[in-house]
CSV table of C-alpha atoms in Angstrom, one decimal:
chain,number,residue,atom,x,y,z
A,820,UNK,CA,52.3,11.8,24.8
A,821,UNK,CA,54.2,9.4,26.2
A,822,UNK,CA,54.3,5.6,25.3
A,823,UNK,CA,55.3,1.7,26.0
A,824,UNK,CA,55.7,-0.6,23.7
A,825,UNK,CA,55.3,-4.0,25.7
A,826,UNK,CA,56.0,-7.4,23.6
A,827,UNK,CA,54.7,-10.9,24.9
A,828,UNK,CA,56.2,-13.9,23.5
A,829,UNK,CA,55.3,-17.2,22.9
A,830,UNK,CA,52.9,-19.4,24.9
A,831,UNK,CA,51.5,-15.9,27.1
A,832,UNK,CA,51.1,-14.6,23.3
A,833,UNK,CA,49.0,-17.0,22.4
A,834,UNK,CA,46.9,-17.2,25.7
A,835,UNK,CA,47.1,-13.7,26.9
A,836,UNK,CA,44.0,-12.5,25.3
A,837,UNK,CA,42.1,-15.1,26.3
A,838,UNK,CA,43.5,-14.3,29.7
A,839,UNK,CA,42.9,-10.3,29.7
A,840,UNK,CA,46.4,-10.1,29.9
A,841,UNK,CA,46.6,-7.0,27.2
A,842,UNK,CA,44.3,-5.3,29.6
A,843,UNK,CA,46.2,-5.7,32.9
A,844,UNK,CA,49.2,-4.4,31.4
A,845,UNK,CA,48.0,-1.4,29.9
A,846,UNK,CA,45.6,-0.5,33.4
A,847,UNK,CA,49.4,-1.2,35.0
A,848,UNK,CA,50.4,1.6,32.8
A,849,UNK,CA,47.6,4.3,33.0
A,850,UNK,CA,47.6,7.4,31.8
A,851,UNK,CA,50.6,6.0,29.7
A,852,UNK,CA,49.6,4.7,26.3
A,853,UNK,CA,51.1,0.6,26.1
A,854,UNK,CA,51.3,-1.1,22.6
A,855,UNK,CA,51.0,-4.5,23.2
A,856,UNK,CA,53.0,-6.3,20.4
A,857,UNK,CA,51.8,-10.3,20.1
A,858,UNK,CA,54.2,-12.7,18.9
A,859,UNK,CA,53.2,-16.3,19.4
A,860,UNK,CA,55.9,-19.2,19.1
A,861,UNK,CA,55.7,-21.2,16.0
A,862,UNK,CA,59.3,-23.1,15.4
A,863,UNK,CA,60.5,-22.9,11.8
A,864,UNK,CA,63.6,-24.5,11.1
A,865,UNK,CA,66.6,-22.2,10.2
A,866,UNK,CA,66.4,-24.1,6.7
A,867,UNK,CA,62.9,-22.8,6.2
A,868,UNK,CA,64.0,-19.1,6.4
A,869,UNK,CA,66.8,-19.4,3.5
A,870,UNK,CA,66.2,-17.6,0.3
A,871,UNK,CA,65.8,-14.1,-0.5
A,872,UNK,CA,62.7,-11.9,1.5
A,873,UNK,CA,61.0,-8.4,1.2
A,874,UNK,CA,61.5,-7.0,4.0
A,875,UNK,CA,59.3,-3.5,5.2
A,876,UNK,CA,60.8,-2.1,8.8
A,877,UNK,CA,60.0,1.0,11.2
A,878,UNK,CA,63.0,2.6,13.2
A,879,UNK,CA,64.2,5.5,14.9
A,880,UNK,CA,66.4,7.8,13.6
A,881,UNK,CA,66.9,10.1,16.7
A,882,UNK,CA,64.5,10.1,20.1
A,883,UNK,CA,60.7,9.9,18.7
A,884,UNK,CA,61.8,10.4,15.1
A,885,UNK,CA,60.7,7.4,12.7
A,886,UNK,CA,61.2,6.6,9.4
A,887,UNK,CA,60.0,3.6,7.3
A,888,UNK,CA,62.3,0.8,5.6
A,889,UNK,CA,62.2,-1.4,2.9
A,890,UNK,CA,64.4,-3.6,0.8
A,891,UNK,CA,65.4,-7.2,0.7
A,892,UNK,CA,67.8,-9.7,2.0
A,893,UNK,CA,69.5,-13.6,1.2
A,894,UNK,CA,69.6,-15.6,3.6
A,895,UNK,CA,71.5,-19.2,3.9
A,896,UNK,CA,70.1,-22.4,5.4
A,897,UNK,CA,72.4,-21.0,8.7
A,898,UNK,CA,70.6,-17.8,9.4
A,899,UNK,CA,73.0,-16.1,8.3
A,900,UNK,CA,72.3,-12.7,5.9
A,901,UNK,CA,74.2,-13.1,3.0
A,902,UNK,CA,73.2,-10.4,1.2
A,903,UNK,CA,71.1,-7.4,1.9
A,904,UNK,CA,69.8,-4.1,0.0
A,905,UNK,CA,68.0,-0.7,1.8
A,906,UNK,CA,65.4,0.8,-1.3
A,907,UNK,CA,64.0,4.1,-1.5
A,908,UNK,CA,60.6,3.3,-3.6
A,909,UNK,CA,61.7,2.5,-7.6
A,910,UNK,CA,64.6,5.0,-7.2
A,911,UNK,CA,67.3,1.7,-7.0
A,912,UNK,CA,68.8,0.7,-3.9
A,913,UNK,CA,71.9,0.3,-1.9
A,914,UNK,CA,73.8,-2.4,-0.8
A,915,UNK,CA,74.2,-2.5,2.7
A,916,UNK,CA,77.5,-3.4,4.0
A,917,UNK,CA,78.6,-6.1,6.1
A,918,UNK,CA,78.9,-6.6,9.6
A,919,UNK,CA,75.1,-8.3,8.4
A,920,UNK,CA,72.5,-9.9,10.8
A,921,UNK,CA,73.1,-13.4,12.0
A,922,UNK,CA,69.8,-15.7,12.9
A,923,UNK,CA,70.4,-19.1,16.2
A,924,UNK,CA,67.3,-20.7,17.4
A,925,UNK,CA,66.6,-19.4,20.7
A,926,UNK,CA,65.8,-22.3,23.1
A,927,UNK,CA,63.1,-19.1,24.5
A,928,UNK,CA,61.5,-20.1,21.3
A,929,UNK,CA,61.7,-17.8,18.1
A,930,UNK,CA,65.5,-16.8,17.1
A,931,UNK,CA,67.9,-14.9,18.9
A,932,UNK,CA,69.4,-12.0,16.4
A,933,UNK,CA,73.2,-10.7,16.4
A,934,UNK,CA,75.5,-8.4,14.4
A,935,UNK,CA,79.0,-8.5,14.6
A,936,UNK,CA,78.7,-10.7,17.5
A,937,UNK,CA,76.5,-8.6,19.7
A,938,UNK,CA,73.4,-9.2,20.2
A,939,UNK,CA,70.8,-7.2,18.3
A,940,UNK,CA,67.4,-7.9,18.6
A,941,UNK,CA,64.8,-11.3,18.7
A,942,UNK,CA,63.0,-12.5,15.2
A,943,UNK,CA,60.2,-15.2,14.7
A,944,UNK,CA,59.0,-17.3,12.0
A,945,UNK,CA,55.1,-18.3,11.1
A,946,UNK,CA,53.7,-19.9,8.3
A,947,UNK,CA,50.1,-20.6,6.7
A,948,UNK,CA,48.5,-23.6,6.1
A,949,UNK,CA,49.4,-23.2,2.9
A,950,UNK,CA,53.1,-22.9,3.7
A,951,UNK,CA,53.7,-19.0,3.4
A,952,UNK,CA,56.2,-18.0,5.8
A,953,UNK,CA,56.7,-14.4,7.3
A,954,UNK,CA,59.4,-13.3,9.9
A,955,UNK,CA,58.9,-10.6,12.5
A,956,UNK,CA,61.9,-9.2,14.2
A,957,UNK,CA,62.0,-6.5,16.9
A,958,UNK,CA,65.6,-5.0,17.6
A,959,UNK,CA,66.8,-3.5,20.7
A,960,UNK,CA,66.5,0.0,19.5
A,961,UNK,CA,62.7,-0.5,18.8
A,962,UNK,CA,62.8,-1.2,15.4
A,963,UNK,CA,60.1,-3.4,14.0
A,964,UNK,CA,61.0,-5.6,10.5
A,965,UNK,CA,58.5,-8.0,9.0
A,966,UNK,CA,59.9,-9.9,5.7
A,967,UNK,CA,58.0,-11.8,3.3
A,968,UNK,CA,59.9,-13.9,1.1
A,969,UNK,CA,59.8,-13.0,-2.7
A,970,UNK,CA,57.2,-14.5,-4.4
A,971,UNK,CA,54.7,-12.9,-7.2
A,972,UNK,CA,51.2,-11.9,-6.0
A,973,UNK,CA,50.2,-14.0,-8.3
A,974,UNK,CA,46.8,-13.4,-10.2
A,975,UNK,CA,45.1,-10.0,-9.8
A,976,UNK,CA,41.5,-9.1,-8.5
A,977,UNK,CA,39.0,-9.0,-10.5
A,978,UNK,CA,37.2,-6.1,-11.2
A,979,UNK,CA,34.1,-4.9,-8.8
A,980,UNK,CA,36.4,-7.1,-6.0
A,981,UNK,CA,35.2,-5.4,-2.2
A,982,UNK,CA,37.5,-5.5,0.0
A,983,UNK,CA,36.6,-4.3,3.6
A,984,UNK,CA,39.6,-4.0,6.3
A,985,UNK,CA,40.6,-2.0,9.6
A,986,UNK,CA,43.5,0.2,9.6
A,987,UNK,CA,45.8,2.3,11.6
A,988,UNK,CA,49.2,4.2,11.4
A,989,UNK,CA,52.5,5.0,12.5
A,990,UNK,CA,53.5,8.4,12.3
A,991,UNK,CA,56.9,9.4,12.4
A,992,UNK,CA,56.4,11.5,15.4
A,993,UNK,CA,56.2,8.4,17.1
A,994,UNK,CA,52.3,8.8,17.0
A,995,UNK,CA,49.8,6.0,16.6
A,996,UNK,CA,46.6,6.8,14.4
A,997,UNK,CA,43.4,5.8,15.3
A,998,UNK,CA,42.0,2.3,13.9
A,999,UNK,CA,39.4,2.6,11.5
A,1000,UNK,CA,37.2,1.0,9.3
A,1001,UNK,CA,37.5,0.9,5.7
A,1002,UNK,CA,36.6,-0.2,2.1
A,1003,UNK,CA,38.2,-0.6,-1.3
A,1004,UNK,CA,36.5,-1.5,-4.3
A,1005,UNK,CA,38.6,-2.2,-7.9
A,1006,UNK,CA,37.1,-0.7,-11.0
A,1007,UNK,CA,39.9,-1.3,-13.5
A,1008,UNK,CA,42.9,-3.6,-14.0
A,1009,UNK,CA,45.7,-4.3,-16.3
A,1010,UNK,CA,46.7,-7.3,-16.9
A,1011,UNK,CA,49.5,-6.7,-19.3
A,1012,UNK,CA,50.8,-3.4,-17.3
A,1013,UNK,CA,49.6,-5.5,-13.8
A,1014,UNK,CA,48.0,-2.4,-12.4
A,1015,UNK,CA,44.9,-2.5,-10.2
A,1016,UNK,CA,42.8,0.9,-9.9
A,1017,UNK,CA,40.4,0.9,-6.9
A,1018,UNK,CA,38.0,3.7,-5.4
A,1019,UNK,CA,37.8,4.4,-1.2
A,1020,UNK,CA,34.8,4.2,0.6
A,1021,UNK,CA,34.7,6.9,3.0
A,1022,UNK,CA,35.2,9.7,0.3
A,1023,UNK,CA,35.8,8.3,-3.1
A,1024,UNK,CA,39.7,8.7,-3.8
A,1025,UNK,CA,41.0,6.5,-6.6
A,1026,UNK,CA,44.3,5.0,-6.6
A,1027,UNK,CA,46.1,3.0,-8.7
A,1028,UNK,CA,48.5,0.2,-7.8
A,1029,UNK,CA,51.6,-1.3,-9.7
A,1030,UNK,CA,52.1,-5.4,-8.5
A,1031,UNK,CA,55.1,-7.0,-8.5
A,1032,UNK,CA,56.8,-3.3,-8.4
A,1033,UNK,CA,59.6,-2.5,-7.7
A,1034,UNK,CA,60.0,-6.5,-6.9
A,1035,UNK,CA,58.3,-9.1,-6.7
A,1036,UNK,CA,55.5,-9.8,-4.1
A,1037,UNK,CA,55.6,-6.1,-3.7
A,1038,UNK,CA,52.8,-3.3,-4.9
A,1039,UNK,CA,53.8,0.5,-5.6
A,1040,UNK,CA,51.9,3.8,-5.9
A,1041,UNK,CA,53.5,6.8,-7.3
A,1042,UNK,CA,53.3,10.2,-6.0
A,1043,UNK,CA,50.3,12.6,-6.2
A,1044,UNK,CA,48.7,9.5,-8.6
A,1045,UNK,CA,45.5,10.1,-6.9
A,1046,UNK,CA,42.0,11.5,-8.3
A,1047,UNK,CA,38.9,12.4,-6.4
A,1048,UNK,CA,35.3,13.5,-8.3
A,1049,UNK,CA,37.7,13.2,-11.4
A,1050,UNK,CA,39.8,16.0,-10.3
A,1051,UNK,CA,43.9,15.2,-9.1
A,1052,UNK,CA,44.6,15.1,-5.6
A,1053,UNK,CA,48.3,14.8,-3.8
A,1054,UNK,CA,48.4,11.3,-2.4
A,1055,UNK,CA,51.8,9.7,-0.9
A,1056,UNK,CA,54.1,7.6,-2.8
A,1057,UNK,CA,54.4,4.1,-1.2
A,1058,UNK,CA,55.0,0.6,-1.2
A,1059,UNK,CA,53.0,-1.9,-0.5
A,1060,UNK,CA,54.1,-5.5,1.3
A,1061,UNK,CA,50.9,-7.5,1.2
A,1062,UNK,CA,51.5,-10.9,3.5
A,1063,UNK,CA,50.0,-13.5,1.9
A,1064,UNK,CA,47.8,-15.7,2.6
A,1065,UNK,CA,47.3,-13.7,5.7
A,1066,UNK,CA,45.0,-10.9,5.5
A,1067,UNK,CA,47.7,-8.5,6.4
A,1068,UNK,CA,49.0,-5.5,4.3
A,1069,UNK,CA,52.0,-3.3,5.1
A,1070,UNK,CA,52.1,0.2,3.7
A,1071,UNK,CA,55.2,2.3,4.2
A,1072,UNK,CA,56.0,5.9,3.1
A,1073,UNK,CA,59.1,6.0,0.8
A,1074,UNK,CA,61.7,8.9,1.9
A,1075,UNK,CA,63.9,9.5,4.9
A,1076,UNK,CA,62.0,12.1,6.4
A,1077,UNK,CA,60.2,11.7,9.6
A,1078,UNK,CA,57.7,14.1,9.7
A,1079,UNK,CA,56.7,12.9,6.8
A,1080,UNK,CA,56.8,9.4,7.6
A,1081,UNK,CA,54.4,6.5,8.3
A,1082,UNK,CA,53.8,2.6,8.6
A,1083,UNK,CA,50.3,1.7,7.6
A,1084,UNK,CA,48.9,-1.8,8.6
A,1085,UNK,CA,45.7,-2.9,7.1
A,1086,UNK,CA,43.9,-6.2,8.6
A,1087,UNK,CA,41.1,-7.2,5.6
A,1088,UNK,CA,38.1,-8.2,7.7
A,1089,UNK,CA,35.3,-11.3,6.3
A,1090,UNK,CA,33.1,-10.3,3.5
């Protein structure tokens, strides 16, 4: 059916909840289905996006037809993208060639985004206590791109490790899933291969998990790699683009078609 995608910015971002303003908008909107997309301000110097970032996206390739994205990009101490790659999974990737994406503070808070001088979206920076910064950028032909800079993932869980989590889904009908509750527990890791095998909840599927693959900061699964009661199952191929030190994992489909396409976004919830 049909659907708005509605994005509040900066102080109403931060107070619209508080304020019911999620609910007023999508009443407004009834029978019409509204995503409301949240994006608080938090100024981060142009400076403190420089370096190179994982990036995972979610566009359009024709009218309610989506595919996911991933890849990585360079970025100088200007906003400026200096370098950037589109990746298909561990096939390789592709350079992607210029005109790239330009980043100027906005003085609406957040950074205005341009390519070849024209103006191609709006981007925004946070950042944990602990200093971990993530962008968010939506572009004016709905695409949605969330980078992480490149960093390992560090240590990996330790075996018997419960992680509980909600969950819901893009499809690439232009679809939203359901949100649902989940668990994950690890039963086996890897520490020279850094692999991480953990069992599902709700009906015991098993899964095992590359880190730092195909890059760093990144975690892979490979097709039909899954097993249920012992027995192989088909299971996606995907990657994974955990945001650290926020709760918050992205998993994408790899491939280019839509009907076979999603964007997965997992929120861990307290133990």
């Amino acid at each position: 059916g049909a659907r708005l995608r509605v994005t509040l910015y900066g102080s109403l971002a931060a107070t619209g909840r508080g304020h019911l303003t999620d609910r007023a908008v999508s009443e407004a909107f009834l029978p019409t289905r509204v995503e409301i997309v949240w994006l608080p301000e938090q100024t981060l110097p142009l400076a403190e996006v420089a370096g190179t970032w994982n990036y995972s996206g979610w566009g359009p390739v024709s009218p309610g037809n989506y595919v996911a994205l991933t890849g990585e990009m360079t970025l100088d101490t200007a906003g400026n993208v200096t370098g950037m790659l589109g990746c298909l999974g561990i096939s390789g990737c592709a350079v992607i060639p210029a005109p790239l994406p330009q980043l100027a503070v906005s003085a609406a808070g957040g950074y205005d985004m341009s390519l070849g001088g024209l103006p191609l979206g709006r981007a925004f920076g946070f950042k944990t206590l602990a200093g971990q910064a993530v962008f968010v950028s939506i572009e004016d032909d709905g695409s949605l791109i969330v980078g992480m800079r490149q960093e390992s993932l560090g240590a990996l869980p330790a075996v018997g490790t419960v992680t509980n989590f909600r969950q819901f889904q893009f499809n690439g009908n232009g679809t939203i899933g359901n949100l649902r509750d989940e668990s994950s527990t690890v039963t086996a890791i890897d520490d020279t291969a850094r692999t991480v095998t953990r069992i599902r909840g709700s009906d015991g599927r098993v899964d095992t998990l590359s880190f730092d693959k195909p890059r760093n900061g990144l975690r892979y699964r490979a097709p039909n790699s899954c097993t249920a009661n012992g027995l192989p199952i088909n299971c996606s191929e995907t990657v994974h683009m955990p945001l650290q030190g926020m709760g918050i994992t992205l998993a994408l489909s790899v491939g280019t078609t839509p009907a076979a396409a999603f964007y997965d976004v997992t929120i861990n919830k307290p133990n």
